[in-house]
PDB file of C-alpha atoms in Angstrom:
ATOM      1  CA  MET A   1       7.774 -12.648   6.614  1.00 74.00           C
ATOM      2  CA  LYS A   2       4.942 -14.837   6.348  1.00 81.00           C
ATOM      3  CA  LYS A   3       2.273 -14.454   3.962  1.00 78.00           C
ATOM      4  CA  VAL A   4      -0.495 -12.993   6.468  1.00 80.00           C
ATOM      5  CA  ASP A   5       2.703 -10.198   8.118  1.00 88.00           C
ATOM      6  CA  VAL A   6       2.947  -9.356   4.136  1.00 93.00           C
ATOM      7  CA  LEU A   7      -0.977  -8.798   3.969  1.00 92.00           C
ATOM      8  CA  GLN A   8      -1.168  -7.119   7.179  1.00 93.00           C
ATOM      9  CA  LEU A   9       1.466  -4.692   6.031  1.00 95.00           C
ATOM     10  CA  ILE A  10       0.023  -4.184   2.829  1.00 95.00           C
ATOM     11  CA  ALA A  11      -3.480  -3.481   3.993  1.00 95.00           C
ATOM     12  CA  SER A  12      -1.810  -0.677   6.770  1.00 96.00           C
ATOM     13  CA  VAL A  13       0.099   1.173   4.260  1.00 96.00           C
ATOM     14  CA  CYS A  14      -3.756   1.061   2.398  1.00 96.00           C
ATOM     15  CA  LEU A  15      -5.090   2.301   5.523  1.00 96.00           C
ATOM     16  CA  LEU A  16      -2.708   4.959   5.849  1.00 97.00           C
ATOM     17  CA  VAL A  17      -2.602   6.169   2.541  1.00 96.00           C
ATOM     18  CA  GLY A  18      -6.239   6.768   2.626  1.00 95.00           C
ATOM     19  CA  SER A  19      -6.084   8.520   5.970  1.00 95.00           C
ATOM     20  CA  ILE A  20      -3.295  10.860   4.630  1.00 95.00           C
ATOM     21  CA  ILE A  21      -5.556  11.406   1.670  1.00 94.00           C
ATOM     22  CA  ASN A  22      -8.681  12.868   3.966  1.00 94.00           C
ATOM     23  CA  LEU A  23      -6.258  14.798   6.480  1.00 94.00           C
ATOM     24  CA  LEU A  24      -4.954  16.557   3.215  1.00 94.00           C
ATOM     25  CA  ASN A  25      -8.706  17.108   1.749  1.00 92.00           C
ATOM     26  CA  VAL A  26      -9.342  18.494   5.359  1.00 92.00           C
ATOM     27  CA  CYS A  27      -6.309  20.596   5.754  1.00 93.00           C
ATOM     28  CA  ILE A  28      -6.264  22.073   1.965  1.00 93.00           C
ATOM     29  CA  GLU A  29      -8.456  21.783  -0.838  1.00 88.00           C
ATOM     30  CA  ILE A  30      -6.895  18.389  -2.817  1.00 90.00           C
ATOM     31  CA  PRO A  31      -8.803  17.479  -6.304  1.00 90.00           C
ATOM     32  CA  PHE A  32     -11.463  15.165  -6.502  1.00 90.00           C
ATOM     33  CA  GLU A  33     -10.281  12.786  -8.423  1.00 91.00           C
ATOM     34  CA  VAL A  34      -7.386  12.403  -5.520  1.00 90.00           C
ATOM     35  CA  TYR A  35     -10.178  12.058  -2.885  1.00 91.00           C
ATOM     36  CA  VAL A  36     -11.902   9.787  -4.380  1.00 93.00           C
ATOM     37  CA  CYS A  37      -8.935   7.353  -4.578  1.00 92.00           C
ATOM     38  CA  SER A  38      -9.461   6.790  -0.407  1.00 92.00           C
ATOM     39  CA  GLY A  39     -12.637   5.179  -0.871  1.00 94.00           C
ATOM     40  CA  PRO A  40     -11.278   2.474  -2.503  1.00 95.00           C
ATOM     41  CA  LEU A  41      -8.323   2.283  -0.562  1.00 95.00           C
ATOM     42  CA  PHE A  42     -10.480   2.104   2.239  1.00 96.00           C
ATOM     43  CA  ILE A  43     -12.418  -0.972   1.605  1.00 96.00           C
ATOM     44  CA  ILE A  44      -9.085  -2.730   0.470  1.00 96.00           C
ATOM     45  CA  SER A  45      -7.731  -2.152   4.137  1.00 96.00           C
ATOM     46  CA  ALA A  46     -10.715  -3.542   5.646  1.00 96.00           C
ATOM     47  CA  ILE A  47     -10.719  -6.911   2.891  1.00 96.00           C
ATOM     48  CA  LEU A  48      -7.362  -7.275   3.663  1.00 95.00           C
ATOM     49  CA  TYR A  49      -7.738  -7.307   7.773  1.00 95.00           C
ATOM     50  CA  GLY A  50     -10.535  -9.778   7.255  1.00 96.00           C
ATOM     51  CA  VAL A  51      -8.506 -11.897   5.260  1.00 94.00           C
ATOM     52  CA  VAL A  52      -5.671 -11.577   8.050  1.00 93.00           C
ATOM     53  CA  LEU A  53      -8.289 -11.930  10.981  1.00 94.00           C
ATOM     54  CA  VAL A  54      -9.807 -15.130   9.585  1.00 94.00           C
ATOM     55  CA  LYS A  55      -6.201 -16.710   8.930  1.00 92.00           C
ATOM     56  CA  LYS A  56      -5.443 -16.196  12.083  1.00 91.00           C
ATOM     57  CA  ILE A  57      -8.462 -17.329  13.898  1.00 93.00           C
ATOM     58  CA  LYS A  58      -7.457 -20.669  11.820  1.00 91.00           C
ATOM     59  CA  PHE A  59      -4.341 -21.104  12.568  1.00 89.00           C
ATOM     60  CA  LYS A  60      -4.916 -21.170  16.343  1.00 89.00           C
ATOM     61  CA  LYS A  61      -8.346 -23.600  15.404  1.00 88.00           C
ATOM     62  CA  ALA A  62      -5.351 -25.752  14.340  1.00 87.00           C
ATOM     63  CA  ASN A  63      -2.577 -24.975  16.900  1.00 86.00           C
ATOM     64  CA  LYS A  64      -5.858 -25.791  19.417  1.00 83.00           C
ATOM     65  CA  ASN A  65      -6.668 -29.268  17.315  1.00 82.00           C
ATOM     66  CA  THR A  66      -3.029 -29.934  17.513  1.00 79.00           C
ATOM     67  CA  ASP A  67      -2.143 -29.886  21.469  1.00 73.00           C
ATOM     68  CA  LYS A  68      -5.240 -31.475  22.151  1.00 70.00           C
ATOM     69  CA  ASN A  69      -4.056 -34.762  20.269  1.00 61.00           C
TER      70      ASN A  69
END
């Protein structure tokens, strides 16, 4: 697997776990310590998705420049 694909997979898993924690908090009352963990998971997933987006944009620009030459 490419490095970008692994980053995107990790970001997706963090987002999924954070969403599940939030859904559990809505349906049943979970401990506050567990609920607090969902915030950092969302932040981590947003940062990782940003890194993936930047890497893909750079890759596309590099491909465009290579195709022009």
